[in-house]
mmCIF file of C-alpha atoms in Angstrom:
data_model
loop_
_atom_site.group_PDB
_atom_site.id
_atom_site.type_symbol
_atom_site.label_atom_id
_atom_site.label_comp_id
_atom_site.label_asym_id
_atom_site.label_seq_id
_atom_site.Cartn_x
_atom_site.Cartn_y
_atom_site.Cartn_z
ATOM 1 C CA MET A 1 -49.609 -15.189 -42.355
ATOM 2 C CA ARG A 2 -48.697 -11.646 -43.999
ATOM 3 C CA ALA A 3 -49.514 -9.813 -41.197
ATOM 4 C CA ILE A 4 -47.278 -12.413 -39.061
ATOM 5 C CA HIS A 5 -44.250 -11.188 -41.431
ATOM 6 C CA VAL A 6 -44.738 -7.712 -41.493
ATOM 7 C CA VAL A 7 -45.092 -7.720 -37.826
ATOM 8 C CA ARG A 8 -41.800 -9.791 -37.450
ATOM 9 C CA SER A 9 -40.349 -7.645 -40.243
ATOM 10 C CA LEU A 10 -40.604 -4.279 -37.672
ATOM 11 C CA LEU A 11 -39.196 -6.745 -34.698
ATOM 12 C CA ALA A 12 -36.244 -7.149 -36.617
ATOM 13 C CA ALA A 13 -35.999 -3.491 -37.219
ATOM 14 C CA ALA A 14 -35.848 -2.204 -34.399
ATOM 15 C CA VAL A 15 -34.027 -4.936 -32.740
ATOM 16 C CA LEU A 16 -30.489 -4.350 -35.061
ATOM 17 C CA PRO A 17 -30.052 -0.993 -34.151
ATOM 18 C CA LEU A 18 -29.714 -1.646 -30.246
ATOM 19 C CA ALA A 19 -27.619 -4.589 -31.202
ATOM 20 C CA SER A 20 -25.013 -2.860 -32.850
ATOM 21 C CA VAL A 21 -24.564 0.063 -29.698
ATOM 22 C CA SER A 22 -22.232 -0.278 -28.323
ATOM 23 C CA ALA A 23 -21.310 -1.038 -24.332
ATOM 24 C CA PRO A 24 -20.679 2.509 -22.520
ATOM 25 C CA ALA A 25 -17.141 3.110 -21.764
ATOM 26 C CA ALA A 26 -15.525 2.238 -18.445
ATOM 27 C CA HIS A 27 -16.095 5.624 -16.346
ATOM 28 C CA ALA A 28 -12.315 6.856 -15.199
ATOM 29 C CA ALA A 29 -12.257 6.920 -11.744
ATOM 30 C CA LEU A 30 -13.605 9.253 -9.447
ATOM 31 C CA PRO A 31 -10.927 12.040 -7.256
ATOM 32 C CA VAL A 32 -10.343 10.038 -4.044
ATOM 33 C CA GLN A 33 -11.812 13.035 -1.117
ATOM 34 C CA VAL A 34 -9.337 13.281 1.074
ATOM 35 C CA PRO A 35 -10.503 14.134 5.082
ATOM 36 C CA CYS A 36 -7.970 16.699 6.672
ATOM 37 C CA GLY A 37 -6.114 14.822 8.576
ATOM 38 C CA GLU A 38 -2.412 13.012 8.733
ATOM 39 C CA SER A 39 -3.262 9.595 8.494
ATOM 40 C CA ALA A 40 -6.156 10.403 6.019
ATOM 41 C CA LEU A 41 -3.629 11.626 3.407
ATOM 42 C CA ALA A 42 -1.361 9.042 4.425
ATOM 43 C CA ASP A 43 -3.661 6.446 3.789
ATOM 44 C CA ALA A 44 -4.743 7.904 0.224
ATOM 45 C CA ILE A 45 -1.119 8.330 -0.731
ATOM 46 C CA ASN A 46 -0.662 4.619 -0.680
ATOM 47 C CA THR A 47 -3.986 3.500 -2.039
ATOM 48 C CA ALA A 48 -2.635 5.501 -5.050
ATOM 49 C CA ASN A 49 0.893 4.192 -5.438
ATOM 50 C CA ALA A 50 -0.671 0.382 -4.603
ATOM 51 C CA SER A 51 -3.484 1.203 -7.466
ATOM 52 C CA GLY A 52 -1.041 2.519 -9.703
ATOM 53 C CA GLY A 53 -1.792 6.388 -9.564
ATOM 54 C CA GLY A 54 -4.800 8.270 -8.546
ATOM 55 C CA SER A 55 -6.436 11.749 -8.092
ATOM 56 C CA LEU A 56 -6.677 13.470 -4.755
ATOM 57 C CA THR A 57 -9.554 16.081 -3.574
ATOM 58 C CA LEU A 58 -7.618 17.658 -0.499
ATOM 59 C CA ALA A 59 -9.534 19.255 2.215
ATOM 60 C CA ALA A 60 -10.463 22.924 1.271
ATOM 61 C CA LEU A 61 -8.911 25.847 3.594
ATOM 62 C CA CYS A 62 -7.114 22.792 5.337
ATOM 63 C CA THR A 63 -4.185 22.124 7.153
ATOM 64 C CA TYR A 64 -2.482 18.628 7.103
ATOM 65 C CA THR A 65 -0.339 19.412 9.731
ATOM 66 C CA LEU A 66 2.548 16.177 10.015
ATOM 67 C CA THR A 67 3.692 15.049 12.938
ATOM 68 C CA SER A 68 5.717 11.931 12.174
ATOM 69 C CA ALA A 69 7.282 10.031 8.986
ATOM 70 C CA HIS A 70 5.493 7.678 7.133
ATOM 71 C CA SER A 71 8.390 6.688 4.512
ATOM 72 C CA SER A 72 12.368 6.305 5.573
ATOM 73 C CA GLY A 73 12.128 8.600 2.593
ATOM 74 C CA GLY A 74 16.270 8.423 0.974
ATOM 75 C CA SER A 75 19.489 10.391 0.066
ATOM 76 C CA GLY A 76 19.903 11.068 3.226
ATOM 77 C CA HIS A 77 16.613 11.208 5.208
ATOM 78 C CA ALA A 78 13.331 10.115 6.039
ATOM 79 C CA ALA A 79 9.989 11.826 4.388
ATOM 80 C CA GLY A 80 6.631 12.855 5.771
ATOM 81 C CA LEU A 81 4.436 11.570 3.568
ATOM 82 C CA PRO A 82 4.751 7.747 1.805
ATOM 83 C CA ASN A 83 7.031 8.590 -0.876
ATOM 84 C CA ILE A 84 5.215 9.421 -4.410
ATOM 85 C CA THR A 85 5.894 5.909 -6.857
ATOM 86 C CA THR A 86 3.226 6.295 -10.055
ATOM 87 C CA PRO A 87 1.247 9.107 -11.491
ATOM 88 C CA ILE A 88 -0.519 11.308 -7.839
ATOM 89 C CA SER A 89 -2.745 14.074 -8.320
ATOM 90 C CA MET A 90 -3.493 15.752 -5.656
ATOM 91 C CA THR A 91 -5.859 19.887 -6.053
ATOM 92 C CA GLY A 92 -6.680 21.718 -2.398
ATOM 93 C CA PHE A 93 -7.860 25.096 -1.856
ATOM 94 C CA LEU A 94 -5.600 27.303 -0.060
ATOM 95 C CA THR A 95 -4.671 23.945 1.786
ATOM 96 C CA GLN A 96 -1.100 23.287 3.227
ATOM 97 C CA ILE A 97 0.661 20.151 4.668
ATOM 98 C CA THR A 98 2.822 21.633 7.177
ATOM 99 C CA ARG A 99 5.101 19.910 9.488
ATOM 100 C CA ALA A 100 4.386 19.668 13.154
ATOM 101 C CA PRO A 101 6.420 22.307 15.711
ATOM 102 C CA GLY A 102 8.987 20.078 17.147
ATOM 103 C CA ALA A 103 8.165 16.879 15.314
ATOM 104 C CA PRO A 104 10.968 14.785 13.912
ATOM 105 C CA ALA A 105 13.265 16.442 11.166
ATOM 106 C CA PHE A 106 11.613 15.101 7.685
ATOM 107 C CA ARG A 107 11.306 16.419 4.756
ATOM 108 C CA ILE A 108 7.309 16.092 3.213
ATOM 109 C CA PHE A 109 7.149 15.066 -0.272
ATOM 110 C CA GLU A 110 9.815 12.757 -1.893
ATOM 111 C CA VAL A 111 9.292 11.225 -5.840
ATOM 112 C CA ASP A 112 11.285 8.351 -6.816
ATOM 113 C CA GLY A 113 11.579 7.954 -10.847
ATOM 114 C CA PRO A 114 13.347 5.101 -12.069
ATOM 115 C CA SER A 115 16.297 7.028 -12.921
ATOM 116 C CA GLN A 116 16.605 6.809 -8.966
ATOM 117 C CA VAL A 117 15.103 4.471 -7.947
ATOM 118 C CA PRO A 118 14.152 1.067 -10.812
ATOM 119 C CA GLY A 119 10.596 0.363 -11.242
ATOM 120 C CA ALA A 120 9.253 3.883 -10.006
ATOM 121 C CA ASN A 121 6.707 6.302 -12.106
ATOM 122 C CA GLY A 122 6.759 9.085 -9.820
ATOM 123 C CA ARG A 123 4.692 11.662 -11.291
ATOM 124 C CA LEU A 124 3.572 14.315 -8.199
ATOM 125 C CA SER A 125 1.036 17.075 -9.100
ATOM 126 C CA MET A 126 -0.636 19.589 -6.765
ATOM 127 C CA THR A 127 -2.482 22.543 -7.414
ATOM 128 C CA THR A 128 -3.330 24.836 -5.272
ATOM 129 C CA VAL A 129 -1.379 23.403 -2.116
ATOM 130 C CA THR A 130 1.072 24.871 0.739
ATOM 131 C CA VAL A 131 4.173 22.834 1.235
ATOM 132 C CA SER A 132 5.974 24.306 4.556
ATOM 133 C CA GLY A 133 8.047 23.203 7.465
ATOM 134 C CA GLY A 134 9.930 20.185 5.754
ATOM 135 C CA ASP A 135 13.407 19.127 7.462
ATOM 136 C CA ALA A 136 15.717 16.951 5.627
ATOM 137 C CA GLY A 137 18.745 17.967 7.979
ATOM 138 C CA LEU A 138 21.583 16.908 5.849
ATOM 139 C CA GLY A 139 19.672 15.759 3.056
ATOM 140 C CA VAL A 140 18.701 17.402 0.275
ATOM 141 C CA GLY A 141 14.560 18.598 -0.798
ATOM 142 C CA GLY A 142 13.148 19.410 2.486
ATOM 143 C CA GLY A 143 9.911 20.665 0.504
ATOM 144 C CA ILE A 144 10.280 18.155 -1.642
ATOM 145 C CA ALA A 145 13.259 15.920 -3.076
ATOM 146 C CA ASN A 146 12.221 14.857 -7.154
ATOM 147 C CA LEU A 147 14.517 11.889 -7.753
ATOM 148 C CA GLY A 148 15.005 10.967 -10.891
ATOM 149 C CA GLY A 149 10.613 11.903 -11.045
ATOM 150 C CA THR A 150 8.496 14.509 -12.386
ATOM 151 C CA VAL A 151 7.149 17.364 -10.035
ATOM 152 C CA THR A 152 4.551 19.711 -11.713
ATOM 153 C CA LEU A 153 2.649 22.610 -8.814
ATOM 154 C CA THR A 154 0.311 24.674 -10.211
ATOM 155 C CA SER A 155 -0.625 28.683 -8.280
ATOM 156 C CA SER A 156 1.209 26.279 -5.139
ATOM 157 C CA THR A 157 3.697 27.261 -2.247
ATOM 158 C CA VAL A 158 6.765 25.853 -1.665
ATOM 159 C CA SER A 159 8.095 27.611 2.149
ATOM 160 C CA GLY A 160 9.359 27.248 5.136
ATOM 161 C CA SER A 161 12.044 23.941 4.633
ATOM 162 C CA ARG A 162 15.464 23.090 4.735
ATOM 163 C CA ALA A 163 18.314 20.966 3.662
ATOM 164 C CA SER A 164 21.455 20.433 2.773
ATOM 165 C CA TYR A 165 20.883 21.002 -0.899
ATOM 166 C CA GLY A 166 17.351 22.187 -2.207
ATOM 167 C CA GLY A 167 16.354 24.083 1.175
ATOM 168 C CA GLY A 168 12.609 23.902 -0.495
ATOM 169 C CA ILE A 169 12.729 21.387 -4.152
ATOM 170 C CA TYR A 170 15.574 19.440 -4.967
ATOM 171 C CA THR A 171 15.588 17.541 -8.323
ATOM 172 C CA ASP A 172 17.021 15.255 -10.582
ATOM 173 C CA GLY A 173 14.518 14.859 -12.972
ATOM 174 C CA ALA A 174 11.767 17.594 -14.219
ATOM 175 C CA LEU A 175 10.092 19.937 -12.038
ATOM 176 C CA THR A 176 7.866 22.472 -13.446
ATOM 177 C CA LEU A 177 6.125 25.735 -11.405
ATOM 178 C CA THR A 178 3.775 27.624 -12.728
ATOM 179 C CA GLY A 179 2.168 30.911 -11.383
ATOM 180 C CA GLY A 180 3.397 29.824 -7.454
ATOM 181 C CA THR A 181 5.665 30.623 -5.386
ATOM 182 C CA VAL A 182 9.375 29.305 -3.824
ATOM 183 C CA ASN A 183 9.995 31.362 -0.637
ATOM 184 C CA GLY A 184 11.924 31.327 3.047
ATOM 185 C CA ASN A 185 13.057 28.207 3.026
ATOM 186 C CA THR A 186 17.120 27.351 3.838
ATOM 187 C CA ALA A 187 20.341 25.726 2.437
ATOM 188 C CA SER A 188 23.169 24.981 4.356
ATOM 189 C CA VAL A 189 25.609 24.576 1.462
ATOM 190 C CA VAL A 190 23.669 25.695 -1.993
ATOM 191 C CA GLY A 191 20.250 26.260 -3.779
ATOM 192 C CA GLY A 192 17.995 27.522 -0.546
ATOM 193 C CA GLY A 193 15.333 27.862 -3.172
ATOM 194 C CA ILE A 194 15.891 24.957 -5.915
ATOM 195 C CA PHE A 195 18.933 23.340 -6.470
ATOM 196 C CA THR A 196 18.741 21.388 -9.424
ATOM 197 C CA ASN A 197 20.970 18.513 -9.745
ATOM 198 C CA ALA A 198 20.515 17.570 -13.317
ATOM 199 C CA GLY A 199 17.048 17.101 -15.526
ATOM 200 C CA THR A 200 14.861 20.114 -16.233
ATOM 201 C CA VAL A 201 13.409 23.111 -14.543
ATOM 202 C CA THR A 202 10.216 25.097 -15.867
ATOM 203 C CA LEU A 203 9.303 28.197 -14.015
ATOM 204 C CA THR A 204 6.413 30.013 -15.355
ATOM 205 C CA GLY A 205 5.119 33.168 -14.159
ATOM 206 C CA SER A 206 6.658 31.687 -10.587
ATOM 207 C CA THR A 207 8.713 33.629 -7.771
ATOM 208 C CA VAL A 208 11.341 31.981 -6.157
ATOM 209 C CA ILE A 209 12.726 34.729 -3.337
ATOM 210 C CA GLY A 210 14.077 35.285 -0.068
ATOM 211 C CA ASN A 211 16.142 31.845 0.281
ATOM 212 C CA THR A 212 19.374 31.533 1.996
ATOM 213 C CA PRO A 213 21.995 31.421 0.879
ATOM 214 C CA THR A 214 21.035 31.347 -2.576
ATOM 215 C CA ASN A 215 17.619 31.179 -4.514
ATOM 216 C CA CYS A 216 18.694 28.544 -7.117
ATOM 217 C CA GLY A 217 21.477 26.686 -7.617
ATOM 218 C CA ALA A 218 23.128 24.034 -9.394
ATOM 219 C CA LEU A 219 25.649 21.277 -9.967
ATOM 220 C CA PRO A 220 27.840 22.695 -12.718
ATOM 221 C CA PRO A 221 27.433 21.805 -15.769
ATOM 222 C CA VAL A 222 23.501 22.540 -15.128
ATOM 223 C CA SER A 223 22.470 26.162 -14.714
ATOM 224 C CA PRO A 224 20.499 27.201 -12.201
ATOM 225 C CA ALA A 225 16.460 27.599 -12.494
ATOM 226 C CA CYS A 226 16.926 30.860 -11.727
#
């Protein structure tokens, strides 16, 4: 009987530490790998928006060529990709997103925030991606129109796009560029590179150059970004 009690005590001692170990925490969702294709990228953004946000890994050395608009857009023109309404990050490696030559006019990205679109929480982060060839016509933000959201670009480029204001980038939210370039964009009014309507612009180690008619413009009393 004494031996049985000893065995039971040993088993209890072994079980108690196991019982006290908490279940492992759920892992964060892994980045979604996006194949090199227009539809694949549009679908990935739609899925991320529907899921409340997401992280997309774009195909390395790929050019995502947009042949038609995937959103009715806002502020004067359509957008080549679905509007960003949730926190979405995109990471590439020498990756490009561009409007196809001869395609209908549309900007590349629209990022919607609550000040412009109630209920939206658009936050776009891009790393090592080039955005080019957008055309917002008489609208704003040929490359990226940040309408009350947040845009963070790291080691990325916005080039060869046009609009009335902010040929490269139009913003009335928060815009941060780190180690990036905004060049070769055109505005029919002002702010060929960046037009700041409201909000904040932070440039760190970034170049805004070669844009027409001016590199930066702003709606007074806001100061131009450069």
